[in-house]
Amino acid sequence: MEFTARPEFSECVSSNNSAYERKAEFDDDVVIVAAVRTPICRAKRGGFKDTIHEDILAAVLKAVVKRSGVAQEEVGDIVVGIVLGPGGMMTRRCRMAMFYAGFPETVPIRTLNRQCGSGLQAIADVAACIKAGFYDIGIGAGVESMTSNYGGRWEGSINPKVNKSQGAKDCLLPMGLMSENVSEAFNITRKEQDESAVVSHFRAAVAADAGKFKDEIIPVHTKLIDARTGEKKLVTISADDGIRPGTNISDLSKLMPAFKKEGSTTAGNSSQVSDGASAVLLMKRYLAVQRHLPILGIFRSFIAVGVNPAINGIGPAVAIPKAVKAAGLEVKDISLFEINEAFASQYVYCCKALGLDMEKVNVNGGAVALGHPLGSTGVRCTATMLHEMQRRGRDCRYGVVSMCIGSGMGAASVFERGNMFDSLSNCRNNVRSNL
């Protein structure tokens, strides 16, 4: 099977890229004033192995409004990205989480599923609703308990027509085999993948030791149950538990391929199966200014694209240039990138295809080291990036969050660091306007 590096795709865009006069504060901007996440824990073995998903979600919903100073009843809507489990039941459980967090019944909530892009889609949906005037304040969140729901089999029968459509058939392809397709099609070596994994763990360990995650992580009070004795112990989970500081090429090279006998994708150069939740609070800029709230970031654009399902890992390589263009920028204008490391194969390919400076990408590690709780990842990446942009100051103006998406998609968003503005629109004049 042969693949092209520039497949045909369709796109779904939300942005504001017209240059026009605005007030100094840019009152119409949609801004993020708080961004939090739980620690990310290893599924079935980590700190949340005995914590159900609504309790993980409730922790970030409660924390994000507390940190922003917004009253819970002021929230116009909560949108939660979640991937695994029965959709109808997950919506009910997220509604329950909202009540556990103390929200009144007057606040609505809904869930969505764009697989690994669900969290970023939740942010984009809230931003679009605020821009449209449906409400002024909203929460974009994501959650996944892969301990509870990962590994379920397809329920029911598969449409027999699947064999008549290669695209439909490839939507069923296990993600590990997709990773192998990418590495084979674009000559991404095992050595490159293992080296990328080492860097991910090293950077995450350095960031954790330096306290860089303290502004985004909120401690979660929960329990751990001893599998042998059944004894319950109350604990506070306050740090990611998947980071392995001693990860090295020698050890990784000894791991067997996980999905294909002669393959290059292993447990060591793939993202971890994880539990976690994250949330950001968005509002109109004029409200943030009125309330003297710190502005972490400004939502500038979002795009989702379709790509060949057999190599869906290339999604960020297609989505990022489109999202950057929609924001009126060029890739060279971006100071930081958070690209989800679903697999080192596709992550390495996307960075090479875009010619990115690796000193700007996943500077605090990625999903290979931190983990990939599917529905939460887009929001987690956003929180991590926005806090890093704040630390770097005025020399770090624009950041991009992106990920590949199962069944053949990619997504990306552009954010601007808070409190950076010109007398005109922040973006270059672009002939295309999406709102």
Tab-separated table of C-alpha atoms in Angstrom:
chain	number	residue	atom	x	y	z
A	1	MET	CA	0.000	0.000	0.000
A	2	GLU	CA	1.370	3.418	-0.960
A	3	PHE	CA	0.490	6.718	0.659
A	4	THR	CA	1.089	10.329	-0.275
A	5	ALA	CA	2.417	12.919	2.125
A	6	ARG	CA	-0.143	15.480	0.940
A	7	PRO	CA	-3.485	13.666	0.857
A	8	GLU	CA	-6.755	15.224	-0.191
A	9	PHE	CA	-8.738	16.482	2.781
A	10	SER	CA	-11.822	18.432	3.752
A	11	GLU	CA	-11.803	21.007	6.497
A	12	CYS	CA	-13.940	22.528	9.215
A	13	VAL	CA	-12.728	25.925	10.376
A	14	SER	CA	-13.558	28.364	13.157
A	15	SER	CA	-11.483	31.519	13.406
A	16	ASN	CA	-11.431	35.279	13.339
A	17	ASN	CA	-8.844	36.505	10.879
A	18	SER	CA	-10.126	39.750	9.395
A	19	ALA	CA	-8.020	42.835	10.077
A	20	TYR	CA	-10.119	45.667	11.442
A	21	GLU	CA	-10.002	48.520	13.945
A	22	ARG	CA	-10.735	47.479	17.494
A	23	LYS	CA	-10.707	49.043	20.943
A	24	ALA	CA	-7.418	48.802	22.767
A	25	GLU	CA	-8.720	45.922	24.883
A	26	PHE	CA	-10.168	44.044	21.893
A	27	ASP	CA	-13.451	43.566	23.721
A	28	ASP	CA	-14.693	41.007	21.209
A	29	ASP	CA	-11.813	38.551	21.756
A	30	VAL	CA	-12.513	35.218	23.378
A	31	VAL	CA	-9.927	34.691	26.113
A	32	ILE	CA	-8.927	31.980	28.570
A	33	VAL	CA	-8.605	33.158	32.161
A	34	ALA	CA	-7.999	29.840	33.934
A	35	ALA	CA	-6.544	26.498	32.825
A	36	VAL	CA	-6.164	23.495	35.107
A	37	ARG	CA	-5.697	19.758	34.954
A	38	THR	CA	-5.436	16.796	37.247
A	39	PRO	CA	-2.249	14.801	37.387
A	40	ILE	CA	-2.125	12.221	34.587
A	41	CYS	CA	-1.986	8.710	35.988
A	42	ARG	CA	-1.311	5.308	34.484
A	43	ALA	CA	-4.495	3.398	33.744
A	44	LYS	CA	-5.156	0.377	35.969
A	45	ARG	CA	-1.911	0.929	37.904
A	46	GLY	CA	-1.692	4.617	38.767
A	47	GLY	CA	-3.161	7.088	41.186
A	48	PHE	CA	-6.658	7.109	39.671
A	49	LYS	CA	-7.087	3.361	39.204
A	50	ASP	CA	-9.840	3.358	41.842
A	51	THR	CA	-11.364	6.750	40.944
A	52	ILE	CA	-14.366	6.876	38.620
A	53	HIS	CA	-14.343	9.364	35.810
A	54	GLU	CA	-16.988	11.765	37.153
A	55	ASP	CA	-14.930	12.283	40.316
A	56	ILE	CA	-11.866	13.124	38.210
A	57	LEU	CA	-13.910	15.557	36.109
A	58	ALA	CA	-15.593	17.153	39.136
A	59	ALA	CA	-12.187	18.094	40.525
A	60	VAL	CA	-11.235	20.249	37.520
A	61	LEU	CA	-14.706	21.771	37.088
A	62	LYS	CA	-14.648	22.948	40.682
A	63	ALA	CA	-11.054	24.169	40.471
A	64	VAL	CA	-11.353	26.125	37.223
A	65	VAL	CA	-14.179	28.356	38.468
A	66	LYS	CA	-12.521	28.805	41.849
A	67	ARG	CA	-9.280	29.885	40.217
A	68	SER	CA	-11.067	32.331	37.893
A	69	GLY	CA	-13.247	33.839	40.584
A	70	VAL	CA	-16.337	33.317	38.420
A	71	ALA	CA	-19.510	32.265	40.202
A	72	GLN	CA	-20.663	28.829	39.101
A	73	GLU	CA	-24.114	30.082	38.166
A	74	GLU	CA	-22.564	32.522	35.661
A	75	VAL	CA	-21.294	29.720	33.430
A	76	GLY	CA	-23.366	29.609	30.235
A	77	ASP	CA	-22.401	26.064	29.261
A	78	ILE	CA	-19.899	23.315	29.983
A	79	VAL	CA	-18.649	21.252	27.036
A	80	VAL	CA	-16.744	18.057	27.851
A	81	GLY	CA	-14.680	15.961	25.473
A	82	ILE	CA	-14.860	12.245	26.260
A	83	VAL	CA	-14.089	9.326	23.978
A	84	LEU	CA	-14.621	5.940	25.616
A	85	GLY	CA	-17.756	4.360	27.045
A	86	PRO	CA	-21.411	4.506	25.926
A	87	GLY	CA	-22.149	8.055	24.765
A	88	GLY	CA	-25.543	8.475	26.424
A	89	MET	CA	-24.347	7.201	29.775
A	90	MET	CA	-21.183	9.312	29.651
A	91	THR	CA	-23.307	12.441	29.144
A	92	ARG	CA	-25.327	11.590	32.241
A	93	ARG	CA	-22.191	10.913	34.246
A	94	CYS	CA	-20.681	14.251	33.232
A	95	ARG	CA	-23.882	15.961	34.341
A	96	MET	CA	-23.497	14.146	37.667
A	97	ALA	CA	-19.889	15.362	37.898
A	98	MET	CA	-21.125	18.915	37.515
A	99	PHE	CA	-23.377	18.494	40.540
A	100	TYR	CA	-20.567	16.869	42.538
A	101	ALA	CA	-18.530	19.999	41.775
A	102	GLY	CA	-21.262	22.181	43.265
A	103	PHE	CA	-22.783	23.702	40.122
A	104	PRO	CA	-26.474	24.623	40.287
A	105	GLU	CA	-29.026	22.818	38.126
A	106	THR	CA	-29.411	25.943	35.962
A	107	VAL	CA	-25.993	25.369	34.338
A	108	PRO	CA	-26.155	23.079	31.278
A	109	ILE	CA	-23.532	20.594	30.163
A	110	ARG	CA	-22.954	18.469	27.076
A	111	THR	CA	-20.377	16.010	25.833
A	112	LEU	CA	-18.744	15.531	22.451
A	113	ASN	CA	-16.506	12.971	20.814
A	114	ARG	CA	-13.943	13.784	18.135
A	115	GLN	CA	-11.743	11.042	19.533
A	116	CYS	CA	-8.253	12.319	20.426
A	117	GLY	CA	-9.271	15.839	19.349
A	118	SER	CA	-12.277	15.954	21.688
A	119	GLY	CA	-10.763	18.279	24.281
A	120	LEU	CA	-9.578	20.792	21.708
A	121	GLN	CA	-12.957	20.585	19.988
A	122	ALA	CA	-14.634	21.372	23.322
A	123	ILE	CA	-12.572	24.563	23.625
A	124	ALA	CA	-13.349	25.535	20.040
A	125	ASP	CA	-17.082	24.929	20.517
A	126	VAL	CA	-17.206	27.109	23.624
A	127	ALA	CA	-15.181	29.843	21.893
A	128	ALA	CA	-17.529	29.770	18.895
A	129	CYS	CA	-20.616	30.014	21.110
A	130	ILE	CA	-19.162	32.956	23.024
A	131	LYS	CA	-18.207	34.663	19.758
A	132	ALA	CA	-21.746	34.082	18.444
A	133	GLY	CA	-23.249	35.692	21.545
A	134	PHE	CA	-24.977	32.569	22.879
A	135	TYR	CA	-23.368	33.186	26.275
A	136	ASP	CA	-20.450	35.172	27.716
A	137	ILE	CA	-18.735	32.572	29.913
A	138	GLY	CA	-18.158	28.873	29.264
A	139	ILE	CA	-15.964	25.929	30.247
A	140	GLY	CA	-14.180	23.662	27.786
A	141	ALA	CA	-13.139	20.428	29.466
A	142	GLY	CA	-12.056	16.868	28.810
A	143	VAL	CA	-11.888	13.655	30.811
A	144	GLU	CA	-10.996	10.009	30.358
A	145	SER	CA	-10.838	7.053	32.706
A	146	MET	CA	-9.040	4.534	30.542
A	147	THR	CA	-8.886	2.304	33.599
A	148	SER	CA	-12.646	1.910	33.333
A	149	ASN	CA	-13.338	1.953	29.625
A	150	TYR	CA	-10.243	1.161	27.550
A	151	GLY	CA	-10.071	-1.969	25.410
A	152	GLY	CA	-13.783	-2.541	24.807
A	153	ARG	CA	-14.705	-4.584	21.768
A	154	TRP	CA	-16.912	-3.395	18.900
A	155	GLU	CA	-20.523	-3.948	19.938
A	156	GLY	CA	-22.848	-5.370	17.322
A	157	SER	CA	-22.032	-6.396	13.774
A	158	ILE	CA	-19.926	-4.473	11.252
A	159	ASN	CA	-21.654	-3.355	8.067
A	160	PRO	CA	-20.772	-5.891	5.362
A	161	LYS	CA	-20.303	-3.030	2.895
A	162	VAL	CA	-17.059	-2.175	4.697
A	163	ASN	CA	-15.099	-4.389	2.295
A	164	LYS	CA	-16.289	-2.301	-0.651
A	165	SER	CA	-14.760	0.919	0.709
A	166	GLN	CA	-11.069	1.019	1.577
A	167	GLY	CA	-11.566	4.264	3.503
A	168	ALA	CA	-14.334	2.747	5.626
A	169	LYS	CA	-12.273	-0.387	6.194
A	170	ASP	CA	-9.266	1.658	7.294
A	171	CYS	CA	-11.405	3.419	9.909
A	172	LEU	CA	-11.320	0.102	11.797
A	173	LEU	CA	-7.537	-0.147	11.659
A	174	PRO	CA	-5.932	-0.486	15.123
A	175	MET	CA	-3.953	2.635	15.923
A	176	GLY	CA	-0.741	0.681	16.437
A	177	LEU	CA	-0.903	-0.546	12.848
A	178	MET	CA	-1.600	3.010	11.714
A	179	SER	CA	1.652	3.975	13.430
A	180	GLU	CA	3.469	1.239	11.530
A	181	ASN	CA	1.962	2.495	8.267
A	182	VAL	CA	3.293	5.996	8.947
A	183	SER	CA	6.780	4.802	9.836
A	184	GLU	CA	6.935	2.616	6.718
A	185	ALA	CA	5.432	5.163	4.320
A	186	PHE	CA	7.678	8.019	5.417
A	187	ASN	CA	10.813	6.156	6.499
A	188	ILE	CA	10.652	7.017	10.202
A	189	THR	CA	13.214	4.706	11.786
A	190	ARG	CA	13.011	2.844	15.083
A	191	LYS	CA	16.025	4.847	16.262
A	192	GLU	CA	14.260	8.154	15.559
A	193	GLN	CA	11.189	6.979	17.439
A	194	ASP	CA	13.150	5.800	20.472
A	195	GLU	CA	15.204	8.997	20.545
A	196	SER	CA	11.986	11.011	20.519
A	197	ALA	CA	10.670	8.983	23.464
A	198	VAL	CA	13.869	9.621	25.444
A	199	VAL	CA	13.541	13.366	24.848
A	200	SER	CA	9.889	13.308	25.913
A	201	HIS	CA	10.680	11.645	29.246
A	202	PHE	CA	13.756	13.806	29.839
A	203	ARG	CA	11.895	17.060	29.226
A	204	ALA	CA	8.910	15.988	31.336
A	205	ALA	CA	11.193	14.974	34.206
A	206	VAL	CA	13.092	18.269	34.070
A	207	ALA	CA	9.825	20.242	33.954
A	208	ALA	CA	8.367	18.315	36.890
A	209	ASP	CA	11.527	18.768	38.978
A	210	ALA	CA	11.528	22.495	38.197
A	211	GLY	CA	7.906	22.839	39.332
A	212	LYS	CA	6.682	23.865	35.905
A	213	PHE	CA	3.462	21.877	36.221
A	214	LYS	CA	2.460	23.328	39.594
A	215	ASP	CA	0.410	26.139	38.045
A	216	GLU	CA	-1.696	23.768	35.950
A	217	ILE	CA	-2.029	20.691	38.196
A	218	ILE	CA	-4.677	20.662	40.921
A	219	PRO	CA	-4.358	17.995	43.644
A	220	VAL	CA	-7.144	15.411	43.757
A	221	HIS	CA	-8.260	13.830	47.020
A	222	THR	CA	-9.271	10.241	46.345
A	223	LYS	CA	-8.634	6.661	47.415
A	224	LEU	CA	-6.457	3.693	46.519
A	225	ILE	CA	-7.627	0.153	47.118
A	226	ASP	CA	-5.166	-2.660	47.761
A	227	ALA	CA	-6.034	-5.327	45.187
A	228	ARG	CA	-4.934	-8.122	47.522
A	229	THR	CA	-6.469	-7.087	50.836
A	230	GLY	CA	-9.221	-4.717	49.714
A	231	GLU	CA	-7.932	-2.111	52.164
A	232	LYS	CA	-8.907	1.444	51.212
A	233	LYS	CA	-6.399	4.242	51.735
A	234	LEU	CA	-7.201	7.950	51.394
A	235	VAL	CA	-4.609	9.752	49.296
A	236	THR	CA	-3.939	13.057	47.555
A	237	ILE	CA	-2.720	12.705	43.977
A	238	SER	CA	-0.653	15.752	43.030
A	239	ALA	CA	1.875	14.633	40.396
A	240	ASP	CA	1.954	12.781	37.079
A	241	ASP	CA	2.989	9.184	37.658
A	242	GLY	CA	3.987	8.036	34.168
A	243	ILE	CA	7.237	9.967	33.776
A	244	ARG	CA	10.340	7.745	33.747
A	245	PRO	CA	13.409	9.993	34.248
A	246	GLY	CA	15.875	7.212	33.527
A	247	THR	CA	14.514	6.340	30.082
A	248	ASN	CA	17.382	5.665	27.672
A	249	ILE	CA	18.013	4.352	24.170
A	250	SER	CA	19.641	1.161	25.406
A	251	ASP	CA	16.583	0.069	27.370
A	252	LEU	CA	14.076	1.154	24.713
A	253	SER	CA	15.940	-0.713	21.987
A	254	LYS	CA	15.346	-3.981	23.846
A	255	LEU	CA	11.552	-3.683	23.675
A	256	MET	CA	9.745	-5.883	21.189
A	257	PRO	CA	7.416	-4.372	18.561
A	258	ALA	CA	3.909	-4.210	20.002
A	259	PHE	CA	1.739	-4.388	16.899
A	260	LYS	CA	3.684	-5.968	14.047
A	261	LYS	CA	6.387	-8.637	14.150
A	262	GLU	CA	8.928	-6.660	12.140
A	263	GLY	CA	7.573	-3.285	13.189
A	264	SER	CA	9.113	-0.329	15.006
A	265	THR	CA	6.268	0.794	17.307
A	266	THR	CA	6.755	-0.375	20.890
A	267	ALA	CA	5.268	0.276	24.302
A	268	GLY	CA	8.227	2.576	24.920
A	269	ASN	CA	7.700	4.908	21.947
A	270	SER	CA	3.902	5.064	22.137
A	271	SER	CA	1.697	7.240	24.316
A	272	GLN	CA	0.685	5.835	27.680
A	273	VAL	CA	-2.830	4.613	28.471
A	274	SER	CA	-3.926	7.083	31.134
A	275	ASP	CA	-6.566	8.600	33.406
A	276	GLY	CA	-7.041	12.352	33.818
A	277	ALA	CA	-9.143	15.465	33.307
A	278	SER	CA	-8.589	19.110	32.405
A	279	ALA	CA	-10.591	22.314	31.997
A	280	VAL	CA	-10.263	25.904	30.797
A	281	LEU	CA	-12.615	28.806	31.435
A	282	LEU	CA	-13.321	31.145	28.519
A	283	MET	CA	-15.079	34.515	28.376
A	284	LYS	CA	-15.290	37.738	26.416
A	285	ARG	CA	-12.260	39.938	26.934
A	286	TYR	CA	-14.334	42.854	28.192
A	287	LEU	CA	-15.539	40.711	31.111
A	288	ALA	CA	-12.002	39.676	31.998
A	289	VAL	CA	-10.914	43.320	31.923
A	290	GLN	CA	-13.888	44.416	34.039
A	291	ARG	CA	-13.091	41.770	36.619
A	292	HIS	CA	-9.327	42.371	36.562
A	293	LEU	CA	-8.721	38.722	35.680
A	294	PRO	CA	-5.359	37.608	34.298
A	295	ILE	CA	-5.649	36.590	30.645
A	296	LEU	CA	-3.646	33.438	29.970
A	297	GLY	CA	-4.401	33.260	26.282
A	298	ILE	CA	-6.553	34.432	23.394
A	299	PHE	CA	-8.326	31.965	21.117
A	300	ARG	CA	-7.317	32.728	17.529
A	301	SER	CA	-8.322	29.800	15.313
A	302	PHE	CA	-9.379	26.180	15.106
A	303	ILE	CA	-9.431	23.735	12.241
A	304	ALA	CA	-10.194	20.052	11.795
A	305	VAL	CA	-9.129	18.266	8.617
A	306	GLY	CA	-9.709	14.861	7.095
A	307	VAL	CA	-6.810	12.641	5.987
A	308	ASN	CA	-6.310	9.044	4.886
A	309	PRO	CA	-7.518	6.839	7.814
A	310	ALA	CA	-4.694	4.352	7.237
A	311	ILE	CA	-2.129	7.038	8.098
A	312	ASN	CA	-4.204	9.342	10.307
A	313	GLY	CA	-1.113	10.132	12.364
A	314	ILE	CA	-0.133	12.713	9.747
A	315	GLY	CA	-3.123	14.855	10.767
A	316	PRO	CA	-1.123	17.609	12.517
A	317	ALA	CA	1.094	18.078	9.430
A	318	VAL	CA	-2.034	18.973	7.473
A	319	ALA	CA	-4.011	20.780	10.187
A	320	ILE	CA	-1.295	23.065	11.570
A	321	PRO	CA	-0.602	25.075	8.382
A	322	LYS	CA	-4.355	25.543	7.888
A	323	ALA	CA	-4.950	26.714	11.447
A	324	VAL	CA	-1.980	29.083	11.293
A	325	LYS	CA	-3.213	30.532	8.007
A	326	ALA	CA	-6.711	30.922	9.443
A	327	ALA	CA	-5.181	33.025	12.223
A	328	GLY	CA	-3.499	35.245	9.628
A	329	LEU	CA	-0.043	33.942	10.489
A	330	GLU	CA	2.739	31.765	9.140
A	331	VAL	CA	4.303	28.723	10.788
A	332	LYS	CA	7.475	30.744	11.409
A	333	ASP	CA	5.442	33.100	13.642
A	334	ILE	CA	4.684	30.341	16.157
A	335	SER	CA	6.808	30.308	19.309
A	336	LEU	CA	5.583	27.064	20.886
A	337	PHE	CA	3.916	23.874	19.676
A	338	GLU	CA	2.117	21.225	21.700
A	339	ILE	CA	1.686	18.260	19.353
A	340	ASN	CA	0.195	15.142	20.904
A	341	GLU	CA	2.614	12.235	20.850
A	342	ALA	CA	0.087	9.501	20.106
A	343	PHE	CA	2.998	7.549	18.660
A	344	ALA	CA	6.571	8.685	18.191
A	345	SER	CA	6.347	7.626	14.528
A	346	GLN	CA	3.661	10.127	13.602
A	347	TYR	CA	4.989	12.829	15.932
A	348	VAL	CA	8.457	12.645	14.350
A	349	TYR	CA	6.958	12.634	10.863
A	350	CYS	CA	4.797	15.716	11.500
A	351	CYS	CA	7.677	17.712	12.964
A	352	LYS	CA	9.924	16.782	10.016
A	353	ALA	CA	7.236	17.478	7.415
A	354	LEU	CA	6.631	20.955	8.834
A	355	GLY	CA	10.338	21.666	9.345
A	356	LEU	CA	9.782	22.603	12.978
A	357	ASP	CA	12.515	23.709	15.351
A	358	MET	CA	12.389	20.931	17.963
A	359	GLU	CA	13.365	23.399	20.673
A	360	LYS	CA	9.867	24.852	20.228
A	361	VAL	CA	7.927	21.578	20.299
A	362	ASN	CA	6.697	19.800	23.440
A	363	VAL	CA	9.254	21.622	25.530
A	364	ASN	CA	7.933	20.039	28.734
A	365	GLY	CA	7.524	16.556	27.321
A	366	GLY	CA	4.554	14.956	25.628
A	367	ALA	CA	2.149	12.041	25.786
A	368	VAL	CA	4.872	9.386	25.555
A	369	ALA	CA	6.052	10.552	28.983
A	370	LEU	CA	2.991	12.216	30.483
A	371	GLY	CA	0.218	10.006	29.099
A	372	HIS	CA	-2.757	10.402	26.782
A	373	PRO	CA	-6.176	10.367	28.512
A	374	LEU	CA	-8.003	10.634	25.200
A	375	GLY	CA	-10.808	13.120	25.863
A	376	SER	CA	-8.635	15.303	28.067
A	377	THR	CA	-5.525	15.614	25.914
A	378	GLY	CA	-6.509	18.664	23.847
A	379	VAL	CA	-7.356	20.698	26.945
A	380	ARG	CA	-4.309	19.380	28.794
A	381	CYS	CA	-2.012	20.451	25.963
A	382	THR	CA	-3.658	23.884	25.925
A	383	ALA	CA	-3.216	24.352	29.675
A	384	THR	CA	0.409	23.250	29.568
A	385	MET	CA	1.212	25.527	26.648
A	386	LEU	CA	-0.551	28.622	27.988
A	387	HIS	CA	1.249	28.423	31.328
A	388	GLU	CA	4.579	27.954	29.532
A	389	MET	CA	3.845	30.981	27.334
A	390	GLN	CA	3.209	33.048	30.436
A	391	ARG	CA	6.554	31.996	31.893
A	392	ARG	CA	8.368	32.945	28.693
A	393	GLY	CA	6.810	36.400	28.487
A	394	ARG	CA	6.640	38.788	25.565
A	395	ASP	CA	9.066	36.863	23.379
A	396	CYS	CA	6.518	34.042	23.202
A	397	ARG	CA	3.456	35.388	21.428
A	398	TYR	CA	1.733	32.557	19.528
A	399	GLY	CA	1.304	28.881	20.288
A	400	VAL	CA	-0.275	25.927	18.486
A	401	VAL	CA	-1.974	22.835	19.918
A	402	SER	CA	-2.487	19.907	17.543
A	403	MET	CA	-3.149	16.172	17.398
A	404	CYS	CA	-3.950	13.333	15.057
A	405	ILE	CA	-7.415	11.796	15.295
A	406	GLY	CA	-8.487	8.209	14.779
A	407	SER	CA	-10.395	7.274	11.606
A	408	GLY	CA	-8.470	9.829	9.582
A	409	MET	CA	-8.473	13.390	10.908
A	410	GLY	CA	-6.285	16.021	12.470
A	411	ALA	CA	-7.008	19.199	14.446
A	412	ALA	CA	-5.119	22.323	15.448
A	413	SER	CA	-5.722	25.620	17.229
A	414	VAL	CA	-3.735	28.822	17.493
A	415	PHE	CA	-3.604	30.739	20.760
A	416	GLU	CA	-2.018	34.084	21.520
A	417	ARG	CA	-0.409	34.820	24.857
A	418	GLY	CA	-2.609	37.022	27.008
A	419	ASN	CA	-2.215	40.809	27.175
A	420	MET	CA	-0.415	41.113	23.844
A	421	PHE	CA	-2.108	43.397	21.353
A	422	ASP	CA	-1.584	46.023	18.675
A	423	SER	CA	-3.747	48.988	17.712
A	424	LEU	CA	-5.132	46.898	14.844
A	425	SER	CA	-5.965	43.209	14.606
A	426	ASN	CA	-3.199	40.969	15.928
A	427	CYS	CA	-3.206	38.976	12.701
A	428	ARG	CA	-1.911	39.637	9.216
A	429	ASN	CA	-4.489	40.646	6.661
A	430	ASN	CA	-5.933	37.467	5.206
A	431	VAL	CA	-8.273	37.380	2.237
A	432	ARG	CA	-10.266	34.598	3.834
A	433	SER	CA	-12.634	35.183	6.745
A	434	ASN	CA	-14.250	32.278	8.521
A	435	LEU	CA	-16.736	34.049	10.792
